[in-house]
mmCIF file of C-alpha atoms and ligand atoms in Angstrom:
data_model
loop_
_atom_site.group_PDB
_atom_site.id
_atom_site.type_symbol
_atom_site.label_atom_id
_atom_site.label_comp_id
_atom_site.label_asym_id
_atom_site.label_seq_id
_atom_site.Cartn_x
_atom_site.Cartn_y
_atom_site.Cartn_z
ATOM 1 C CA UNK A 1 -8.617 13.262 -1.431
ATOM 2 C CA UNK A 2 -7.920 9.499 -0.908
ATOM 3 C CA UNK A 3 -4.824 8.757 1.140
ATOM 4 C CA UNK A 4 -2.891 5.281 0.683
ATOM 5 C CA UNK A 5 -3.101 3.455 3.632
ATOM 6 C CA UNK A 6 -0.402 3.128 6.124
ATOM 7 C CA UNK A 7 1.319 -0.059 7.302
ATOM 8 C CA UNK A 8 2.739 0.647 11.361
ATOM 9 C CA UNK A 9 4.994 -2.054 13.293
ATOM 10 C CA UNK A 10 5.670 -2.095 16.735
ATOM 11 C CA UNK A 11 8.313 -3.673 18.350
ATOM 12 C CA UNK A 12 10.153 -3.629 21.572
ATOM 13 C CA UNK A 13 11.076 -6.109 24.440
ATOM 14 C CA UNK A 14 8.203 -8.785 25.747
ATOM 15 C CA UNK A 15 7.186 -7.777 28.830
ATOM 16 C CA UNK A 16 7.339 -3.615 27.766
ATOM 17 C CA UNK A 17 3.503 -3.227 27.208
ATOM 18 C CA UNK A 18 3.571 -3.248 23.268
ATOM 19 C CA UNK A 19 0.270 -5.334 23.116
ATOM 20 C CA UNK A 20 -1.386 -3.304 26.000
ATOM 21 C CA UNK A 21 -0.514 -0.149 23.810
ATOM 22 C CA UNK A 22 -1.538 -1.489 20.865
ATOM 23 C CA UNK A 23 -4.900 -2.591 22.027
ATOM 24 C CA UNK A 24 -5.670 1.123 23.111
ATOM 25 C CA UNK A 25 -4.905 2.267 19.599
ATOM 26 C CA UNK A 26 -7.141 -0.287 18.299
ATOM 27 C CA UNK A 27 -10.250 0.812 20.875
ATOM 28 C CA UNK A 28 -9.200 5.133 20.109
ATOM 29 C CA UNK A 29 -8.221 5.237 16.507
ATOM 30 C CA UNK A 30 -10.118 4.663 13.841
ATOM 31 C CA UNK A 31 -9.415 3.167 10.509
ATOM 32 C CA UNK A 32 -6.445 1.563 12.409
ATOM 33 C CA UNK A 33 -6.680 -1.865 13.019
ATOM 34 C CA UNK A 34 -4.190 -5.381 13.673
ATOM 35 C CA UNK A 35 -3.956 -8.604 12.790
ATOM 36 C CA UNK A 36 -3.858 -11.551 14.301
ATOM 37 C CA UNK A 37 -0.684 -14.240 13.881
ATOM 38 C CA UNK A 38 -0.221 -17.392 13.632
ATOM 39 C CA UNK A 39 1.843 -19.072 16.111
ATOM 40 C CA UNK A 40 2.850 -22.403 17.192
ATOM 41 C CA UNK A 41 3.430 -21.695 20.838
ATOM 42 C CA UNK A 42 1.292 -23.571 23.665
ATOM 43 C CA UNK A 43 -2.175 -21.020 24.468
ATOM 44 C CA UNK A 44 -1.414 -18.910 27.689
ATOM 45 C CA UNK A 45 -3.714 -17.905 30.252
ATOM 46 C CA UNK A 46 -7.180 -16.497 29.023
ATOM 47 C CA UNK A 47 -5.729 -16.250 25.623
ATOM 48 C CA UNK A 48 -8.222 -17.632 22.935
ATOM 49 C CA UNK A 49 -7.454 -18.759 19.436
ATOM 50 C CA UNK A 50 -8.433 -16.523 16.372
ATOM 51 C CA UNK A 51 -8.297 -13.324 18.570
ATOM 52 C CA UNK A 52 -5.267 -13.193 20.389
ATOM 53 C CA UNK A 53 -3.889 -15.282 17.719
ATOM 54 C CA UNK A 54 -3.788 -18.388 15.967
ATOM 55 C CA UNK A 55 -2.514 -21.616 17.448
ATOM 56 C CA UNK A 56 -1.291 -23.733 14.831
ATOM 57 C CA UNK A 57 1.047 -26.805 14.632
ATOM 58 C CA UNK A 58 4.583 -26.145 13.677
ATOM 59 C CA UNK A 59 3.460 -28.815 11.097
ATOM 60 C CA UNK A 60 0.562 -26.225 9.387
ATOM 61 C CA UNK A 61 3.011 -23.579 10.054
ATOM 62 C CA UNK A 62 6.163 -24.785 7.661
ATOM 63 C CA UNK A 63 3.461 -25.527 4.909
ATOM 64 C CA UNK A 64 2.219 -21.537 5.522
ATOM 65 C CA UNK A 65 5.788 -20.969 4.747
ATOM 66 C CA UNK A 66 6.036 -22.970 1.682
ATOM 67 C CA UNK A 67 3.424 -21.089 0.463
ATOM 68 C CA UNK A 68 4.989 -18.266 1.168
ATOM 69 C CA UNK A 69 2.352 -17.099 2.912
ATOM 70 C CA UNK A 70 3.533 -15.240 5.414
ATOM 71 C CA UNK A 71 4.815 -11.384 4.981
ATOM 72 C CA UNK A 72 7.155 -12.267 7.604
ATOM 73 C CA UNK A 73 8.107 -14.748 10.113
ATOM 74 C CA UNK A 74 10.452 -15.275 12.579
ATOM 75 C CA UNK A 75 11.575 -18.198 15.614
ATOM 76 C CA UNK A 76 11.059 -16.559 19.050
ATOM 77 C CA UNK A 77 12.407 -18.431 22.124
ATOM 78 C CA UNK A 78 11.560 -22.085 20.385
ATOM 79 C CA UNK A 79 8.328 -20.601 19.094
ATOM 80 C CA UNK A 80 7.646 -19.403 15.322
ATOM 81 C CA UNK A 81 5.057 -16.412 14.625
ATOM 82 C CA UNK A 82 4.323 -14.863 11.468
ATOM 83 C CA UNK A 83 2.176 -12.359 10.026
ATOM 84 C CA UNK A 84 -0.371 -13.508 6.900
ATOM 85 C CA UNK A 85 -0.087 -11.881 3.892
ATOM 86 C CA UNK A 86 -3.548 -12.139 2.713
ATOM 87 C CA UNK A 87 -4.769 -11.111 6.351
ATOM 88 C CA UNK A 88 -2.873 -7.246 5.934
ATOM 89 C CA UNK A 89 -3.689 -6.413 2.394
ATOM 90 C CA UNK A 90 -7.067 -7.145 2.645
ATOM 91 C CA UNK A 91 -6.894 -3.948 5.383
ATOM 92 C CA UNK A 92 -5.478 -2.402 3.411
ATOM 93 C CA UNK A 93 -7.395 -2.760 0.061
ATOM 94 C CA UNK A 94 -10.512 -1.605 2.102
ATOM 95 C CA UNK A 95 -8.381 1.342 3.454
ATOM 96 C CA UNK A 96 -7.783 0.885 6.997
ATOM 97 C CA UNK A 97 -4.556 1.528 8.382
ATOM 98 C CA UNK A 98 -2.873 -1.809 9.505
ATOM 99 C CA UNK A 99 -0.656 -1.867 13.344
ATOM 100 C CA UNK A 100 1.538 -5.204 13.206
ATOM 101 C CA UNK A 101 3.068 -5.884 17.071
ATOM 102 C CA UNK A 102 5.908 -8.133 15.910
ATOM 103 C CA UNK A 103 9.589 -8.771 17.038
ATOM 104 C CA UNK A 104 12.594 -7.002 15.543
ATOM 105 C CA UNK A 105 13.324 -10.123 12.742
ATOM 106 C CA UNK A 106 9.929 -10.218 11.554
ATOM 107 C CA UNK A 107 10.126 -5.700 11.320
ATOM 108 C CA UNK A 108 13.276 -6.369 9.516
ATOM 109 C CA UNK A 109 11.890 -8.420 6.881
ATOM 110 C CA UNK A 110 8.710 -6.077 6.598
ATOM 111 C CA UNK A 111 10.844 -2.953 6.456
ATOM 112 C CA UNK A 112 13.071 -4.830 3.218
ATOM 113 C CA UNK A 113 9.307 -5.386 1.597
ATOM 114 C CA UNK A 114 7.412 -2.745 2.131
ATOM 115 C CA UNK A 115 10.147 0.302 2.759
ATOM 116 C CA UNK A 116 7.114 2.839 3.672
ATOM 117 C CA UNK A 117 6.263 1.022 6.937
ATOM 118 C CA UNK A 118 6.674 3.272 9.688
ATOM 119 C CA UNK A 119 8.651 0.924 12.557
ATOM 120 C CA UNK A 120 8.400 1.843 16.221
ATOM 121 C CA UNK A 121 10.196 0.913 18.780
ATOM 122 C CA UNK A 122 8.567 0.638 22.570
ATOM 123 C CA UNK A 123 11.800 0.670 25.199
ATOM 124 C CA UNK A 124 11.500 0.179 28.668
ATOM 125 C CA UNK A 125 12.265 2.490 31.115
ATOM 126 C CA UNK A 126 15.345 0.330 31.981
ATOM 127 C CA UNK A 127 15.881 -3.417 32.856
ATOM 128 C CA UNK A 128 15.100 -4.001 36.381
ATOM 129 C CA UNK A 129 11.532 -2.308 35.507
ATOM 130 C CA UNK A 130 11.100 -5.084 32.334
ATOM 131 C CA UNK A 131 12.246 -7.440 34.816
ATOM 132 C CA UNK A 132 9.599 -6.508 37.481
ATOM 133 C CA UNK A 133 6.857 -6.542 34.681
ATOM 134 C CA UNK A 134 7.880 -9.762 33.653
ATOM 135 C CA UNK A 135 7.596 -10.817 37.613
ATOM 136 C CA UNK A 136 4.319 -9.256 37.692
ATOM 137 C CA UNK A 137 3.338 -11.167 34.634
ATOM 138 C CA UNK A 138 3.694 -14.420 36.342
ATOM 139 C CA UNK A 139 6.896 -15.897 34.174
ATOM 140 C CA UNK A 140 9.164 -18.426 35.533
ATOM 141 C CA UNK A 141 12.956 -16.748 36.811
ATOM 142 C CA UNK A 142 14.513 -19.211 34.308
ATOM 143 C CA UNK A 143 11.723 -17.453 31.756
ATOM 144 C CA UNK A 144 12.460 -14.510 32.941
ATOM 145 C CA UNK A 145 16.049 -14.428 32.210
ATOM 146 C CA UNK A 146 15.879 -15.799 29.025
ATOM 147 C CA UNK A 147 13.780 -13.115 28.221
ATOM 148 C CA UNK A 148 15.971 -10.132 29.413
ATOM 149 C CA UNK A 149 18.623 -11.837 27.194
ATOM 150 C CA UNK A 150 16.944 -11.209 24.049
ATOM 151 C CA UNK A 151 15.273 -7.958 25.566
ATOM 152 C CA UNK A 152 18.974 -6.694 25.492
ATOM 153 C CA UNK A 153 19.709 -8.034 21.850
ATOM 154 C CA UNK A 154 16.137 -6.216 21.037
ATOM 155 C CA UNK A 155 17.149 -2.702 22.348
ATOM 156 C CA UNK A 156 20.553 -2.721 19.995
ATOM 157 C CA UNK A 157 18.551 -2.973 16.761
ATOM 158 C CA UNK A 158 17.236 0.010 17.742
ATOM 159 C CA UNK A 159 18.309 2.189 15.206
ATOM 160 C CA UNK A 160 16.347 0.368 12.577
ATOM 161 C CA UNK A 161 13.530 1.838 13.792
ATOM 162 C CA UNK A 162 12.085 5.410 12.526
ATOM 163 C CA UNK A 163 10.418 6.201 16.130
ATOM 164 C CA UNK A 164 11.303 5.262 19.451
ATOM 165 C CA UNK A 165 8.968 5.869 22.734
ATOM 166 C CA UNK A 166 9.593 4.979 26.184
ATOM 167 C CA UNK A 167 6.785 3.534 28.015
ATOM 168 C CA UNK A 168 7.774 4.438 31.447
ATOM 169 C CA UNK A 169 3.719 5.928 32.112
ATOM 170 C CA UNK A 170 1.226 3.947 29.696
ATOM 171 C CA UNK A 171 -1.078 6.832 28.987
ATOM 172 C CA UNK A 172 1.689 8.840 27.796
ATOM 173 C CA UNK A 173 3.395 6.062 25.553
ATOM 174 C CA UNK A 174 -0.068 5.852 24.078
ATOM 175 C CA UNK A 175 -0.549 9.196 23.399
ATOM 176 C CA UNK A 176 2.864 9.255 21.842
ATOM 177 C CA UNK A 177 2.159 6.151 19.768
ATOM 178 C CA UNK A 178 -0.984 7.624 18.733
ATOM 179 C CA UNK A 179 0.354 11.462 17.561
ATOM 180 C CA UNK A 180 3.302 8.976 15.074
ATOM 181 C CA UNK A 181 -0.089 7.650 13.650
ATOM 182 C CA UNK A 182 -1.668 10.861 13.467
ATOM 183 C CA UNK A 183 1.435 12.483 11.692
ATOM 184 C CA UNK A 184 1.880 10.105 9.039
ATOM 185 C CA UNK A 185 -2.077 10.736 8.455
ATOM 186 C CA UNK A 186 -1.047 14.291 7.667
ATOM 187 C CA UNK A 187 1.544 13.126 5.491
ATOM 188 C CA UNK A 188 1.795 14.498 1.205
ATOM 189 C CA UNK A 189 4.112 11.591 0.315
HETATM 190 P P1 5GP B 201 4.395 -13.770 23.198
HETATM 191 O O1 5GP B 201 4.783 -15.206 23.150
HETATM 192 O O2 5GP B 201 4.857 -13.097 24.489
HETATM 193 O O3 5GP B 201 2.935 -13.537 22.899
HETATM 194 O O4 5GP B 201 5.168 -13.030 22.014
HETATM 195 C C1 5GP B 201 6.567 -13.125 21.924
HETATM 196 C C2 5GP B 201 7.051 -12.146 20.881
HETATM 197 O O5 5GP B 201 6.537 -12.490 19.587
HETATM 198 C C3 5GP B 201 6.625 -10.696 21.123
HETATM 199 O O6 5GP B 201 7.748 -9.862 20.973
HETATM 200 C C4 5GP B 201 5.618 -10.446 19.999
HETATM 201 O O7 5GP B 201 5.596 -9.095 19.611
HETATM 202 C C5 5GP B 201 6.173 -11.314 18.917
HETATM 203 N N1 5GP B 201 5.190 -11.639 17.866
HETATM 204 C C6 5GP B 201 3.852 -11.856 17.995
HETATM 205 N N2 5GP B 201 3.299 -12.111 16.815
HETATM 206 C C7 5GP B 201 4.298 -12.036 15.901
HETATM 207 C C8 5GP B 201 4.349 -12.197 14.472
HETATM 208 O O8 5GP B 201 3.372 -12.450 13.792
HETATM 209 N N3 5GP B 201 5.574 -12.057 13.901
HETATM 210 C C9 5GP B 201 6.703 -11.777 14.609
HETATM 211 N N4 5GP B 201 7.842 -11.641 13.930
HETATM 212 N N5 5GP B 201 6.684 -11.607 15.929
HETATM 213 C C10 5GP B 201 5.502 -11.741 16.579
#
């Protein structure tokens, strides 16, 4: 028996290991894969463009937009990401589950589309451990600040998510992360 495929966000505060979590669901599932946004934010570190996403001009970016292009979008800190719409049904067409790591605007809008989306939420053990991460991750105190702001504007949304796991030990948050997957797998309707 065919099952539909499955559309999974994750969300949470930068800094709370959503992407490291992610990327060991994409290496242990199968038939679960991501996708990679656009963004118009400056390249960080060893990041490279069409894999850890892609770097586009905020000029190429409001055209995307225009087009309506984008299953969602949102402004993050000065930057704008957004999923492609033509990127996630292709996955899905050819059956693979689809995991988007996005921010709680861009869930919000996906949720309102596509109401079958199962949204998870990755919290942090509490603040002065998102704040040490953030240390650890080489960000700026000013950055670093800004960042806890909206971490703590994050965590109140929530309760517009259908799962919530705390990634205090990875392994466990990934194991967690991967039994939501495995769940809705089992899932009639
Ligand atoms: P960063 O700049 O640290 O890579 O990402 C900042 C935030 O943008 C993170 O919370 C990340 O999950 C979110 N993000 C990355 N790609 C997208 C996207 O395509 N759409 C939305 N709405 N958020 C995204």
């Amino acid at each position: 028996m065919n099952r539909e495929a499955k559309l999974f966000i994750i969300s949470g505060p930068s800094g709370v290991g959503k992407t490291t979590i992610a990327q060991k669901l994409f290496q242990e599932v199968e038939g679960l894969v991501g996708s990679i946004s656009c963004t118009t934010r400056e390249r960080r570190g060893a990041e490279r463009d069409g894999i850890d996403y892609r770097f586009i001009s905020s000029g190429k970016f409001q055209d995307l937009i225009k087009e309506g292009a984008f299953l969602e979008w949102a402004g993050i800190l000065e930057s704008l990401y957004g999923t492609l719409r033509d990127d996630i049904e292709a996955q899905i067409a050819a059956g693979n589950d689809v995991l988007l790591c996005i921010d709680v605007q861009g869930a919000a809008q996906v949720l309102k589309e596509k109401p079958d989306t199962v949204a998870i939420f990755i919290m942090p053990p509490n603040i002065e451990e998102l704040r040490i991460r953030l240390l650890n991750r080489g960000e700026s105190e000013g950055e670093i600040e800004r960042r806890i702001d909206l971490a703590k504007k994050e965590i109140e949304r929530v309760s517009h998510y259908h799962r919530v796991v705390y990634n205090d030990v990875l392994h466990k948050a990934v194991d967690l992360v991967k039994s939501i997957v495995y769940a809705e797998r089992q899932k009639m309707v």
